[in-house]
PDB file of C-alpha atoms in Angstrom:
ATOM      1  CA  UNK Y   1     -14.796   6.792  -1.163  1.00 55.00           C
ATOM      2  CA  UNK Y   2     -17.023   4.208  -2.787  1.00 69.00           C
ATOM      3  CA  UNK Y   3     -19.339   1.657  -1.243  1.00 73.00           C
ATOM      4  CA  UNK Y   4     -19.917  -1.745  -2.838  1.00 78.00           C
ATOM      5  CA  UNK Y   5     -22.163  -4.676  -2.265  1.00 83.00           C
ATOM      6  CA  UNK Y   6     -20.780  -8.120  -3.007  1.00 86.00           C
ATOM      7  CA  UNK Y   7     -22.721  -8.256  -6.260  1.00 88.00           C
ATOM      8  CA  UNK Y   8     -21.669  -4.792  -7.460  1.00 89.00           C
ATOM      9  CA  UNK Y   9     -17.996  -5.384  -6.640  1.00 89.00           C
ATOM     10  CA  UNK Y  10     -17.926  -8.715  -8.476  1.00 91.00           C
ATOM     11  CA  UNK Y  11     -19.650  -7.095 -11.457  1.00 93.00           C
ATOM     12  CA  UNK Y  12     -17.208  -4.183 -11.485  1.00 92.00           C
ATOM     13  CA  UNK Y  13     -14.220  -6.521 -11.452  1.00 92.00           C
ATOM     14  CA  UNK Y  14     -15.720  -8.705 -14.204  1.00 94.00           C
ATOM     15  CA  UNK Y  15     -16.361  -5.645 -16.387  1.00 95.00           C
ATOM     16  CA  UNK Y  16     -12.735  -4.595 -15.892  1.00 94.00           C
ATOM     17  CA  UNK Y  17     -11.554  -7.988 -17.147  1.00 96.00           C
ATOM     18  CA  UNK Y  18     -10.753  -9.702 -13.862  1.00 96.00           C
ATOM     19  CA  UNK Y  19     -11.721 -13.121 -12.554  1.00 95.00           C
ATOM     20  CA  UNK Y  20     -12.248 -13.401  -8.796  1.00 94.00           C
ATOM     21  CA  UNK Y  21     -10.522 -16.422  -7.270  1.00 95.00           C
ATOM     22  CA  UNK Y  22     -11.446 -15.810  -3.645  1.00 95.00           C
ATOM     23  CA  UNK Y  23     -13.905 -13.450  -1.969  1.00 92.00           C
ATOM     24  CA  UNK Y  24     -14.920 -13.073   1.686  1.00 91.00           C
ATOM     25  CA  UNK Y  25     -16.244 -10.540   4.142  1.00 86.00           C
ATOM     26  CA  UNK Y  26     -13.862  -9.335   6.850  1.00 87.00           C
ATOM     27  CA  UNK Y  27     -14.243  -7.250  10.002  1.00 83.00           C
ATOM     28  CA  UNK Y  28     -17.652  -8.599  10.918  1.00 80.00           C
ATOM     29  CA  UNK Y  29     -19.800  -6.192  12.891  1.00 72.00           C
ATOM     30  CA  UNK Y  30     -19.967  -7.074  16.559  1.00 72.00           C
ATOM     31  CA  UNK Y  31     -22.741  -5.739  18.723  1.00 66.00           C
ATOM     32  CA  UNK Y  32     -24.130  -6.392  22.142  1.00 67.00           C
ATOM     33  CA  UNK Y  33     -27.577  -7.678  21.417  1.00 65.00           C
ATOM     34  CA  UNK Y  34     -30.693  -7.783  23.502  1.00 70.00           C
ATOM     35  CA  UNK Y  35     -33.293 -10.392  22.458  1.00 78.00           C
ATOM     36  CA  UNK Y  36     -35.542  -7.847  20.687  1.00 79.00           C
ATOM     37  CA  UNK Y  37     -32.571  -6.284  18.896  1.00 77.00           C
ATOM     38  CA  UNK Y  38     -31.400  -9.755  17.829  1.00 77.00           C
ATOM     39  CA  UNK Y  39     -34.726 -10.338  16.089  1.00 80.00           C
ATOM     40  CA  UNK Y  40     -34.496  -6.942  14.387  1.00 81.00           C
ATOM     41  CA  UNK Y  41     -30.938  -7.658  13.241  1.00 76.00           C
ATOM     42  CA  UNK Y  42     -31.994 -10.979  11.699  1.00 77.00           C
ATOM     43  CA  UNK Y  43     -34.810  -9.226   9.843  1.00 81.00           C
ATOM     44  CA  UNK Y  44     -32.354  -6.643   8.488  1.00 79.00           C
ATOM     45  CA  UNK Y  45     -30.024  -9.427   7.287  1.00 77.00           C
ATOM     46  CA  UNK Y  46     -32.933 -11.162   5.560  1.00 80.00           C
ATOM     47  CA  UNK Y  47     -33.983  -7.949   3.802  1.00 82.00           C
ATOM     48  CA  UNK Y  48     -30.560  -6.533   2.904  1.00 77.00           C
ATOM     49  CA  UNK Y  49     -28.467  -9.689   2.637  1.00 74.00           C
ATOM     50  CA  UNK Y  50     -25.159 -10.678   4.186  1.00 72.00           C
ATOM     51  CA  UNK Y  51     -23.366  -7.601   2.846  1.00 73.00           C
ATOM     52  CA  UNK Y  52     -24.382  -5.598   5.908  1.00 75.00           C
ATOM     53  CA  UNK Y  53     -22.601  -7.996   8.273  1.00 77.00           C
ATOM     54  CA  UNK Y  54     -19.120  -6.904   7.231  1.00 80.00           C
ATOM     55  CA  UNK Y  55     -17.263  -3.606   7.192  1.00 79.00           C
ATOM     56  CA  UNK Y  56     -14.953  -4.720   4.379  1.00 84.00           C
ATOM     57  CA  UNK Y  57     -14.459  -7.351   1.709  1.00 86.00           C
ATOM     58  CA  UNK Y  58     -11.202  -9.103   0.905  1.00 90.00           C
ATOM     59  CA  UNK Y  59     -10.667 -10.705  -2.481  1.00 93.00           C
ATOM     60  CA  UNK Y  60      -8.046 -12.055  -4.841  1.00 96.00           C
ATOM     61  CA  UNK Y  61      -8.544 -11.391  -8.539  1.00 95.00           C
ATOM     62  CA  UNK Y  62      -6.500 -12.156 -11.623  1.00 96.00           C
ATOM     63  CA  UNK Y  63      -6.657 -10.739 -15.121  1.00 96.00           C
ATOM     64  CA  UNK Y  64      -8.783 -12.951 -17.383  1.00 92.00           C
ATOM     65  CA  UNK Y  65      -6.840 -14.806 -20.029  1.00 84.00           C
ATOM     66  CA  UNK Y  66      -7.893 -13.882 -23.550  1.00 72.00           C
TER      67      UNK Y  66
END
């Protein structure tokens, strides 16, 4: 099992010789949020980025032409 951020996954694919055509987060986390928790969640997103909003990423990549 390996965990990726958007940046690390794109870098890994580029290093392997792939070009990403489409990339998006899927299975967005859904939570019941109280006002104080909503503020905390927004702070977490600001600090960690949008990667923490999604459980998975979906992408389409093709081999780079040489």
